[in-house]
mmCIF file of C-alpha atoms and ligand atoms in Angstrom:
data_model
loop_
_atom_site.group_PDB
_atom_site.id
_atom_site.type_symbol
_atom_site.label_atom_id
_atom_site.label_comp_id
_atom_site.label_asym_id
_atom_site.label_seq_id
_atom_site.Cartn_x
_atom_site.Cartn_y
_atom_site.Cartn_z
ATOM 1 C CA UNK C 1 98.295 91.461 107.432
ATOM 2 C CA UNK C 2 100.255 90.398 104.645
ATOM 3 C CA UNK C 3 101.125 85.907 103.777
ATOM 4 C CA UNK C 4 103.369 85.415 105.853
ATOM 5 C CA UNK C 5 102.930 86.261 109.342
ATOM 6 C CA UNK C 6 101.154 83.015 110.351
ATOM 7 C CA UNK C 7 103.589 81.275 109.313
ATOM 8 C CA UNK C 8 106.528 83.246 111.641
ATOM 9 C CA UNK C 9 103.824 82.849 114.675
ATOM 10 C CA UNK C 10 103.570 78.854 113.726
ATOM 11 C CA UNK C 11 107.458 78.695 113.838
ATOM 12 C CA UNK C 12 106.950 80.021 117.587
ATOM 13 C CA UNK C 13 104.529 77.962 118.672
ATOM 14 C CA UNK C 14 106.034 74.657 117.142
ATOM 15 C CA UNK C 15 109.081 75.862 119.243
ATOM 16 C CA UNK C 16 107.411 76.691 121.496
ATOM 17 C CA UNK C 17 109.560 80.205 121.556
ATOM 18 C CA UNK C 18 107.350 82.388 123.050
ATOM 19 C CA UNK C 19 108.666 83.993 125.706
ATOM 20 C CA UNK C 20 110.619 87.776 124.879
ATOM 21 C CA UNK C 21 113.453 86.741 122.580
ATOM 22 C CA UNK C 22 114.276 83.483 120.268
ATOM 23 C CA UNK C 23 114.138 83.457 116.190
ATOM 24 C CA UNK C 24 111.822 86.238 115.232
ATOM 25 C CA UNK C 25 112.871 88.983 117.130
ATOM 26 C CA UNK C 26 116.401 87.980 116.430
ATOM 27 C CA UNK C 27 115.288 87.810 112.152
ATOM 28 C CA UNK C 28 113.489 90.584 112.466
ATOM 29 C CA UNK C 29 116.502 92.603 113.913
ATOM 30 C CA UNK C 30 118.001 91.660 111.073
ATOM 31 C CA UNK C 31 115.336 92.376 108.531
ATOM 32 C CA UNK C 32 114.802 95.792 110.020
ATOM 33 C CA UNK C 33 118.490 96.704 110.230
ATOM 34 C CA UNK C 34 119.543 95.467 106.446
ATOM 35 C CA UNK C 35 115.940 97.347 105.234
ATOM 36 C CA UNK C 36 116.882 101.068 106.957
ATOM 37 C CA UNK C 37 120.905 100.626 106.171
ATOM 38 C CA UNK C 38 121.916 100.566 110.201
ATOM 39 C CA UNK C 39 124.319 98.349 111.772
ATOM 40 C CA UNK C 40 121.974 97.723 114.332
ATOM 41 C CA UNK C 41 117.853 97.377 115.611
ATOM 42 C CA UNK C 42 116.724 96.337 119.048
ATOM 43 C CA UNK C 43 112.763 95.366 118.451
ATOM 44 C CA UNK C 44 111.272 96.688 121.312
ATOM 45 C CA UNK C 45 107.853 96.612 123.284
ATOM 46 C CA UNK C 46 106.705 100.187 122.260
ATOM 47 C CA UNK C 47 108.291 103.487 119.690
ATOM 48 C CA UNK C 48 107.716 105.428 122.518
ATOM 49 C CA UNK C 49 110.110 102.541 124.885
ATOM 50 C CA UNK C 50 113.337 103.288 122.326
ATOM 51 C CA UNK C 51 112.103 106.749 122.329
ATOM 52 C CA UNK C 52 112.320 106.426 126.345
ATOM 53 C CA UNK C 53 115.439 104.158 126.183
ATOM 54 C CA UNK C 54 117.866 106.586 123.910
ATOM 55 C CA UNK C 55 116.695 109.759 126.578
ATOM 56 C CA UNK C 56 118.398 107.101 129.104
ATOM 57 C CA UNK C 57 121.267 106.797 126.894
ATOM 58 C CA UNK C 58 122.095 109.617 126.524
ATOM 59 C CA UNK C 59 121.834 110.842 130.218
ATOM 60 C CA UNK C 60 119.191 113.004 129.805
ATOM 61 C CA UNK C 61 117.875 113.191 133.976
ATOM 62 C CA UNK C 62 116.178 115.696 135.850
ATOM 63 C CA UNK C 63 115.873 119.246 134.760
ATOM 64 C CA UNK C 64 118.032 118.352 131.073
ATOM 65 C CA UNK C 65 116.600 120.448 128.963
ATOM 66 C CA UNK C 66 116.015 118.269 125.422
ATOM 67 C CA UNK C 67 114.699 120.169 121.795
ATOM 68 C CA UNK C 68 111.309 117.739 120.501
ATOM 69 C CA UNK C 69 109.678 118.996 117.337
ATOM 70 C CA UNK C 70 106.384 120.869 118.324
ATOM 71 C CA UNK C 71 104.009 119.920 115.627
ATOM 72 C CA UNK C 72 104.193 115.815 116.375
ATOM 73 C CA UNK C 73 102.941 112.851 118.078
ATOM 74 C CA UNK C 74 102.469 112.996 121.494
ATOM 75 C CA UNK C 75 104.555 109.351 121.947
ATOM 76 C CA UNK C 76 107.411 111.593 120.842
ATOM 77 C CA UNK C 77 107.993 113.920 124.121
ATOM 78 C CA UNK C 78 106.450 111.524 127.430
ATOM 79 C CA UNK C 79 110.040 110.236 126.682
ATOM 80 C CA UNK C 80 111.112 113.535 128.102
ATOM 81 C CA UNK C 81 109.340 113.957 131.041
ATOM 82 C CA UNK C 82 109.037 110.357 132.155
ATOM 83 C CA UNK C 83 112.999 111.351 132.975
ATOM 84 C CA UNK C 84 111.889 114.523 134.657
ATOM 85 C CA UNK C 85 113.820 116.401 131.991
ATOM 86 C CA UNK C 86 112.770 119.579 130.466
ATOM 87 C CA UNK C 87 110.950 119.225 126.774
ATOM 88 C CA UNK C 88 112.250 123.018 124.761
ATOM 89 C CA UNK C 89 108.958 123.158 121.570
ATOM 90 C CA UNK C 90 110.649 123.904 117.723
ATOM 91 C CA UNK C 91 108.372 124.469 115.230
ATOM 92 C CA UNK C 92 108.102 124.130 112.084
ATOM 93 C CA UNK C 93 109.095 125.057 108.273
ATOM 94 C CA UNK C 94 106.349 125.855 105.302
ATOM 95 C CA UNK C 95 108.409 122.376 102.867
ATOM 96 C CA UNK C 96 108.366 119.495 104.963
ATOM 97 C CA UNK C 97 106.010 121.132 107.817
ATOM 98 C CA UNK C 98 108.685 119.411 110.048
ATOM 99 C CA UNK C 99 111.583 121.171 112.505
ATOM 100 C CA UNK C 100 112.866 124.294 111.489
ATOM 101 C CA UNK C 101 116.411 124.025 111.375
ATOM 102 C CA UNK C 102 116.291 127.871 111.338
ATOM 103 C CA UNK C 103 114.832 128.013 114.691
ATOM 104 C CA UNK C 104 116.912 125.557 115.604
ATOM 105 C CA UNK C 105 119.810 126.861 115.515
ATOM 106 C CA UNK C 106 117.817 130.310 117.097
ATOM 107 C CA UNK C 107 116.196 127.323 119.867
ATOM 108 C CA UNK C 108 120.135 126.048 121.053
ATOM 109 C CA UNK C 109 121.844 129.571 121.056
ATOM 110 C CA UNK C 110 118.732 130.709 123.168
ATOM 111 C CA UNK C 111 119.474 127.915 125.929
ATOM 112 C CA UNK C 112 122.379 128.595 125.903
ATOM 113 C CA UNK C 113 122.425 132.091 126.398
ATOM 114 C CA UNK C 114 119.768 131.295 129.437
ATOM 115 C CA UNK C 115 121.377 128.348 130.727
ATOM 116 C CA UNK C 116 124.305 128.588 130.522
ATOM 117 C CA UNK C 117 124.024 124.715 129.341
ATOM 118 C CA UNK C 118 123.433 124.050 125.629
ATOM 119 C CA UNK C 119 120.307 120.701 125.933
ATOM 120 C CA UNK C 120 120.465 117.092 125.656
ATOM 121 C CA UNK C 121 119.393 115.897 122.687
ATOM 122 C CA UNK C 122 117.052 116.791 119.719
ATOM 123 C CA UNK C 123 114.140 114.684 119.142
ATOM 124 C CA UNK C 124 113.416 115.562 115.254
ATOM 125 C CA UNK C 125 110.104 113.757 113.268
ATOM 126 C CA UNK C 126 110.025 113.270 110.038
ATOM 127 C CA UNK C 127 105.320 113.197 110.031
ATOM 128 C CA UNK C 128 103.177 111.628 108.199
ATOM 129 C CA UNK C 129 106.524 109.814 106.747
ATOM 130 C CA UNK C 130 107.529 112.697 105.009
ATOM 131 C CA UNK C 131 111.525 113.846 105.820
ATOM 132 C CA UNK C 132 112.676 116.440 108.021
ATOM 133 C CA UNK C 133 115.141 118.449 106.538
ATOM 134 C CA UNK C 134 118.559 116.464 108.219
ATOM 135 C CA UNK C 135 120.778 117.649 105.693
ATOM 136 C CA UNK C 136 120.757 121.439 107.951
ATOM 137 C CA UNK C 137 119.833 119.754 110.961
ATOM 138 C CA UNK C 138 122.599 117.578 110.975
ATOM 139 C CA UNK C 139 125.194 119.918 110.806
ATOM 140 C CA UNK C 140 123.539 122.657 112.894
ATOM 141 C CA UNK C 141 123.534 119.618 115.568
ATOM 142 C CA UNK C 142 126.971 119.215 114.747
ATOM 143 C CA UNK C 143 128.411 122.175 115.273
ATOM 144 C CA UNK C 144 127.051 122.542 118.833
ATOM 145 C CA UNK C 145 127.307 118.694 119.468
ATOM 146 C CA UNK C 146 124.627 117.291 120.698
ATOM 147 C CA UNK C 147 122.844 114.179 119.639
ATOM 148 C CA UNK C 148 120.019 114.062 117.281
ATOM 149 C CA UNK C 149 117.455 110.965 118.201
ATOM 150 C CA UNK C 150 115.331 110.272 115.093
ATOM 151 C CA UNK C 151 111.873 110.086 115.683
ATOM 152 C CA UNK C 152 110.589 107.432 112.371
ATOM 153 C CA UNK C 153 107.821 105.961 114.035
ATOM 154 C CA UNK C 154 105.696 107.372 110.395
ATOM 155 C CA UNK C 155 108.246 107.212 108.273
ATOM 156 C CA UNK C 156 109.476 103.272 107.730
ATOM 157 C CA UNK C 157 110.590 103.470 103.971
ATOM 158 C CA UNK C 158 110.551 106.754 103.157
ATOM 159 C CA UNK C 159 113.730 108.691 102.414
ATOM 160 C CA UNK C 160 116.032 111.544 102.366
ATOM 161 C CA UNK C 161 119.544 111.993 100.075
ATOM 162 C CA UNK C 162 118.372 107.928 98.933
ATOM 163 C CA UNK C 163 118.972 106.738 102.673
ATOM 164 C CA UNK C 164 116.338 104.948 104.959
ATOM 165 C CA UNK C 165 114.292 107.523 107.485
ATOM 166 C CA UNK C 166 115.425 105.891 110.848
ATOM 167 C CA UNK C 167 119.423 106.122 109.804
ATOM 168 C CA UNK C 168 120.491 109.433 110.050
ATOM 169 C CA UNK C 169 120.266 110.222 114.489
ATOM 170 C CA UNK C 170 122.786 108.469 117.452
ATOM 171 C CA UNK C 171 119.480 106.990 117.838
ATOM 172 C CA UNK C 172 116.683 105.843 115.049
ATOM 173 C CA UNK C 173 113.180 105.589 116.621
ATOM 174 C CA UNK C 174 110.329 103.012 114.351
ATOM 175 C CA UNK C 175 106.891 102.232 115.923
ATOM 176 C CA UNK C 176 104.706 98.482 114.431
ATOM 177 C CA UNK C 177 101.129 100.404 116.547
ATOM 178 C CA UNK C 178 98.182 99.169 114.991
ATOM 179 C CA UNK C 179 98.173 102.672 112.580
ATOM 180 C CA UNK C 180 101.541 102.610 111.264
ATOM 181 C CA UNK C 181 102.293 101.382 107.822
ATOM 182 C CA UNK C 182 103.032 98.123 108.573
ATOM 183 C CA UNK C 183 102.494 96.330 112.145
ATOM 184 C CA UNK C 184 103.464 94.341 114.962
ATOM 185 C CA UNK C 185 99.907 95.018 117.168
ATOM 186 C CA UNK C 186 102.224 97.093 119.106
ATOM 187 C CA UNK C 187 105.533 97.272 118.628
ATOM 188 C CA UNK C 188 109.047 99.578 117.631
ATOM 189 C CA UNK C 189 112.346 99.419 117.283
ATOM 190 C CA UNK C 190 115.695 101.390 117.879
ATOM 191 C CA UNK C 191 118.115 102.204 115.085
ATOM 192 C CA UNK C 192 121.906 102.492 115.522
ATOM 193 C CA UNK C 193 125.632 102.084 114.126
ATOM 194 C CA UNK C 194 126.357 101.337 117.583
ATOM 195 C CA UNK C 195 126.877 97.584 118.903
ATOM 196 C CA UNK C 196 127.092 98.914 122.488
ATOM 197 C CA UNK C 197 123.853 101.025 122.924
ATOM 198 C CA UNK C 198 122.358 98.226 121.131
ATOM 199 C CA UNK C 199 123.786 96.326 123.449
ATOM 200 C CA UNK C 200 122.960 98.638 126.164
ATOM 201 C CA UNK C 201 118.958 99.185 124.552
ATOM 202 C CA UNK C 202 118.342 95.109 125.049
ATOM 203 C CA UNK C 203 119.957 95.111 128.553
ATOM 204 C CA UNK C 204 117.647 98.019 129.909
ATOM 205 C CA UNK C 205 114.457 96.484 128.093
ATOM 206 C CA UNK C 206 114.803 93.040 129.724
ATOM 207 C CA UNK C 207 115.177 94.597 132.974
ATOM 208 C CA UNK C 208 118.506 95.553 133.371
ATOM 209 C CA UNK C 209 119.898 92.249 134.655
ATOM 210 C CA UNK C 210 123.721 92.167 135.263
ATOM 211 C CA UNK C 211 125.451 89.221 134.913
ATOM 212 C CA UNK C 212 125.231 85.936 137.960
ATOM 213 C CA UNK C 213 124.078 83.364 138.260
ATOM 214 C CA UNK C 214 120.816 85.206 140.367
ATOM 215 C CA UNK C 215 119.742 88.115 139.717
ATOM 216 C CA UNK C 216 121.536 90.733 140.392
ATOM 217 C CA UNK C 217 120.295 94.945 139.348
ATOM 218 C CA UNK C 218 123.005 97.788 139.804
ATOM 219 C CA UNK C 219 120.763 100.290 137.301
ATOM 220 C CA UNK C 220 116.902 100.404 136.396
ATOM 221 C CA UNK C 221 115.442 98.107 133.846
ATOM 222 C CA UNK C 222 112.911 98.126 131.999
ATOM 223 C CA UNK C 223 110.131 95.883 130.115
ATOM 224 C CA UNK C 224 110.161 96.923 127.531
ATOM 225 C CA UNK C 225 111.208 93.922 124.704
ATOM 226 C CA UNK C 226 109.600 92.783 121.620
ATOM 227 C CA UNK C 227 108.123 88.510 122.400
ATOM 228 C CA UNK C 228 108.982 86.634 119.948
ATOM 229 C CA UNK C 229 105.494 86.006 118.682
ATOM 230 C CA UNK C 230 104.823 89.710 117.761
ATOM 231 C CA UNK C 231 108.428 89.771 115.828
ATOM 232 C CA UNK C 232 106.772 87.109 114.201
ATOM 233 C CA UNK C 233 104.038 88.569 112.663
ATOM 234 C CA UNK C 234 107.125 91.618 112.163
ATOM 235 C CA UNK C 235 108.958 89.298 109.528
ATOM 236 C CA UNK C 236 105.753 88.113 107.448
ATOM 237 C CA UNK C 237 105.273 92.572 107.282
ATOM 238 C CA UNK C 238 108.683 93.122 106.570
ATOM 239 C CA UNK C 239 108.246 91.752 102.972
ATOM 240 C CA UNK C 240 104.722 93.178 102.367
ATOM 241 C CA UNK C 241 106.531 97.184 103.201
ATOM 242 C CA UNK C 242 107.243 98.569 100.425
ATOM 243 C CA UNK C 243 103.817 97.678 98.712
ATOM 244 C CA UNK C 244 102.214 98.815 101.452
ATOM 245 C CA UNK C 245 104.279 102.607 100.227
ATOM 246 C CA UNK C 246 103.582 101.846 96.847
ATOM 247 C CA UNK C 247 99.102 101.925 97.610
ATOM 248 C CA UNK C 248 100.193 104.676 99.992
ATOM 249 C CA UNK C 249 101.746 106.576 97.282
ATOM 250 C CA UNK C 250 98.773 105.739 94.920
ATOM 251 C CA UNK C 251 96.726 106.502 97.358
ATOM 252 C CA UNK C 252 98.696 110.088 97.747
ATOM 253 C CA UNK C 253 98.293 110.117 93.825
ATOM 254 C CA UNK C 254 95.019 110.227 93.100
ATOM 255 C CA UNK C 255 94.316 112.835 95.579
ATOM 256 C CA UNK C 256 96.169 114.790 93.661
ATOM 257 C CA UNK C 257 95.124 114.180 90.891
ATOM 258 C CA UNK C 258 91.262 114.430 91.434
ATOM 259 C CA UNK C 259 92.011 117.635 94.103
ATOM 260 C CA UNK C 260 94.673 120.171 93.220
ATOM 261 C CA UNK C 261 92.626 121.963 90.871
ATOM 262 C CA UNK C 262 90.403 122.554 93.410
ATOM 263 C CA UNK C 263 90.647 126.122 94.703
ATOM 264 C CA UNK C 264 92.901 126.405 98.062
ATOM 265 C CA UNK C 265 93.668 123.190 99.054
ATOM 266 C CA UNK C 266 98.034 122.053 99.044
ATOM 267 C CA UNK C 267 99.371 119.149 100.012
ATOM 268 C CA UNK C 268 102.632 118.389 101.987
ATOM 269 C CA UNK C 269 104.965 118.006 99.863
ATOM 270 C CA UNK C 270 107.596 116.697 98.515
ATOM 271 C CA UNK C 271 111.218 117.412 98.296
ATOM 272 C CA UNK C 272 113.348 116.929 95.486
ATOM 273 C CA UNK C 273 115.475 114.652 97.353
ATOM 274 C CA UNK C 274 112.814 113.375 99.551
ATOM 275 C CA UNK C 275 110.605 110.258 98.762
ATOM 276 C CA UNK C 276 108.041 109.814 100.827
ATOM 277 C CA UNK C 277 105.917 106.817 102.306
ATOM 278 C CA UNK C 278 103.091 109.304 102.190
ATOM 279 C CA UNK C 279 102.127 107.468 105.330
ATOM 280 C CA UNK C 280 99.061 109.898 105.179
ATOM 281 C CA UNK C 281 97.865 112.164 102.786
ATOM 282 C CA UNK C 282 97.330 115.633 104.482
ATOM 283 C CA UNK C 283 96.330 118.610 102.932
ATOM 284 C CA UNK C 284 96.078 121.724 103.888
ATOM 285 C CA UNK C 285 92.160 123.932 102.837
ATOM 286 C CA UNK C 286 92.206 127.683 103.093
ATOM 287 C CA UNK C 287 90.208 129.066 100.252
ATOM 288 C CA UNK C 288 87.533 132.036 101.881
ATOM 289 C CA UNK C 289 84.172 130.281 102.886
ATOM 290 C CA UNK C 290 85.832 126.762 102.620
ATOM 291 C CA UNK C 291 87.518 125.384 106.276
ATOM 292 C CA UNK C 292 88.839 122.051 106.770
ATOM 293 C CA UNK C 293 86.339 121.376 109.648
ATOM 294 C CA UNK C 294 83.608 122.336 106.941
ATOM 295 C CA UNK C 295 85.267 119.575 104.624
ATOM 296 C CA UNK C 296 85.766 117.034 107.883
ATOM 297 C CA UNK C 297 82.239 117.112 108.775
ATOM 298 C CA UNK C 298 80.850 116.830 105.268
ATOM 299 C CA UNK C 299 82.789 113.746 104.846
ATOM 300 C CA UNK C 300 81.998 112.574 109.008
ATOM 301 C CA UNK C 301 77.875 112.425 107.235
ATOM 302 C CA UNK C 302 78.815 110.551 105.172
ATOM 303 C CA UNK C 303 80.890 107.425 107.838
ATOM 304 C CA UNK C 304 84.181 108.521 106.040
ATOM 305 C CA UNK C 305 87.038 109.306 109.322
ATOM 306 C CA UNK C 306 89.199 112.180 107.925
ATOM 307 C CA UNK C 307 90.765 114.193 110.857
ATOM 308 C CA UNK C 308 91.987 117.551 112.014
ATOM 309 C CA UNK C 309 96.603 116.912 111.798
ATOM 310 C CA UNK C 310 98.475 116.818 114.192
ATOM 311 C CA UNK C 311 97.929 119.816 117.275
ATOM 312 C CA UNK C 312 101.138 121.261 118.030
ATOM 313 C CA UNK C 313 102.501 119.870 121.119
ATOM 314 C CA UNK C 314 103.377 124.051 122.153
ATOM 315 C CA UNK C 315 99.838 124.354 122.640
ATOM 316 C CA UNK C 316 98.789 121.038 124.070
ATOM 317 C CA UNK C 317 97.447 122.362 127.771
ATOM 318 C CA UNK C 318 100.077 119.708 128.906
ATOM 319 C CA UNK C 319 103.255 120.954 127.853
ATOM 320 C CA UNK C 320 101.585 124.881 127.388
ATOM 321 C CA UNK C 321 103.939 125.887 129.760
ATOM 322 C CA UNK C 322 107.722 124.734 128.587
ATOM 323 C CA UNK C 323 109.750 126.482 126.418
ATOM 324 C CA UNK C 324 108.895 126.989 123.259
ATOM 325 C CA UNK C 325 110.306 128.980 119.544
ATOM 326 C CA UNK C 326 107.096 129.637 117.080
ATOM 327 C CA UNK C 327 107.390 131.167 113.968
ATOM 328 C CA UNK C 328 103.088 130.253 113.267
ATOM 329 C CA UNK C 329 103.867 127.478 111.058
ATOM 330 C CA UNK C 330 102.162 124.443 113.152
ATOM 331 C CA UNK C 331 99.561 126.252 113.752
ATOM 332 C CA UNK C 332 98.241 127.451 111.395
ATOM 333 C CA UNK C 333 98.555 123.091 109.932
ATOM 334 C CA UNK C 334 96.831 122.602 112.814
ATOM 335 C CA UNK C 335 93.839 125.296 112.369
ATOM 336 C CA UNK C 336 94.216 124.308 108.165
ATOM 337 C CA UNK C 337 94.721 121.244 107.789
ATOM 338 C CA UNK C 338 92.974 117.287 107.531
ATOM 339 C CA UNK C 339 94.973 113.697 106.637
ATOM 340 C CA UNK C 340 92.256 112.202 104.313
ATOM 341 C CA UNK C 341 91.704 108.948 104.714
ATOM 342 C CA UNK C 342 95.012 107.114 103.540
ATOM 343 C CA UNK C 343 95.187 103.003 104.311
ATOM 344 C CA UNK C 344 96.879 100.841 102.275
ATOM 345 C CA UNK C 345 93.460 98.384 101.237
ATOM 346 C CA UNK C 346 91.445 101.812 100.303
ATOM 347 C CA UNK C 347 89.757 100.512 96.898
ATOM 348 C CA UNK C 348 89.457 102.772 93.569
ATOM 349 C CA UNK C 349 85.638 103.165 94.705
ATOM 350 C CA UNK C 350 86.552 103.902 98.677
ATOM 351 C CA UNK C 351 88.530 106.472 97.181
ATOM 352 C CA UNK C 352 86.381 108.017 94.650
ATOM 353 C CA UNK C 353 83.697 108.489 97.308
ATOM 354 C CA UNK C 354 85.762 110.542 99.220
ATOM 355 C CA UNK C 355 87.023 112.629 96.586
ATOM 356 C CA UNK C 356 83.448 112.824 95.553
ATOM 357 C CA UNK C 357 82.288 114.339 98.754
ATOM 358 C CA UNK C 358 85.205 116.984 98.926
ATOM 359 C CA UNK C 359 84.683 118.438 95.226
ATOM 360 C CA UNK C 360 80.578 118.019 96.296
ATOM 361 C CA UNK C 361 81.521 120.470 99.571
ATOM 362 C CA UNK C 362 83.215 123.032 97.291
ATOM 363 C CA UNK C 363 81.046 123.173 94.525
ATOM 364 C CA UNK C 364 77.551 123.964 97.419
ATOM 365 C CA UNK C 365 80.070 125.991 99.647
ATOM 366 C CA UNK C 366 81.998 128.300 96.758
HETATM 367 C C1 PLP F 1 102.988 106.054 116.469
HETATM 368 C C2 PLP F 1 103.983 107.113 116.710
HETATM 369 C C3 PLP F 1 104.927 106.920 117.653
HETATM 370 C C4 PLP F 1 104.586 106.736 119.248
HETATM 371 O O1 PLP F 1 105.080 104.990 118.794
HETATM 372 P P1 PLP F 1 104.461 103.627 119.670
HETATM 373 O O2 PLP F 1 105.115 103.001 119.489
HETATM 374 O O3 PLP F 1 102.739 103.991 119.144
HETATM 375 O O4 PLP F 1 104.762 103.882 120.807
HETATM 376 C C5 PLP F 1 106.026 108.327 118.069
HETATM 377 N N1 PLP F 1 105.821 109.426 117.950
HETATM 378 C C6 PLP F 1 105.683 109.113 116.783
HETATM 379 C C7 PLP F 1 105.754 110.370 115.902
HETATM 380 C C8 PLP F 1 104.234 108.107 116.164
HETATM 381 O O5 PLP F 1 103.798 108.051 115.292
#
């Protein structure tokens, strides 16, 4: 936490605005839309809720297909299943580790051939904060007239071609879950330049209550709004967001400096038109005789937690029977990749201890 969160929470208590909605929610939404350079934002209970509402507004229904990046966290996909729609997974490329535009176009064409219908949406993810190849992906989606849902849950503070992650899709999604770069303990947001869409998202997120003195409903609603108390935390967190990005990028710079000369270690690259928030610093390990698991276990013995990269969705037991377009990239990244400790509050001493133990592993095993 920064220094201002409690002030905003106290505002909520002093004014008795505890329930969903209130001044903190409105102000947090305008902080987010200003920061991301989009016209409108709706503060919600989670990033997952934001993806779900996007799909509902795009009228994704039973039997429809939605293309989704395979290399991601399961929350990118689950809302497709909530709608009884069919996820179609597309693999990654090595430049950004995100959706491969070439494979995306191949997948779209193949789905049209096989089903006679276009996929209803494309969900692209900026993994670990690294922007996907949006220029290419946008031009393909324009060509086939398929809307993009941009899952920027891990990428608040990242930029692509000078514009904020989350501002490229028809809908942008943010998360303020506890592990993200800023947090409201739990929460998310939907971004859009279209006022009607955001109004509709707010309506659906507050139980779809029609205008009437009594409770009148013509649609199924959801309880997906962020509370005014948590939005107070969000307002405080927005004040430290840029500092958090700097801290995360400093972790990355330190790891690069210390580890990039080790044989067979590669980092998630940064492309020339991208600026990553470096939410997590991730490496791939592939010299002979040493694996990411060797490193992970050595660190674990030292009480240092490092985790494998996301296991691709097309390999998950729950999703393995859905269509997928693979090129081996996400599978290789999963087998060889490791997320290093990346918190904004890592001390120099922490970083030195981590790096020392990784170097020691190489000395012992090679
Ligand atoms: C965290 C995350 C989400 C979901 O956000 P919640 O706020 O936890 O629901 C979605 N997609 C990705 C890529 C994430 O990392």
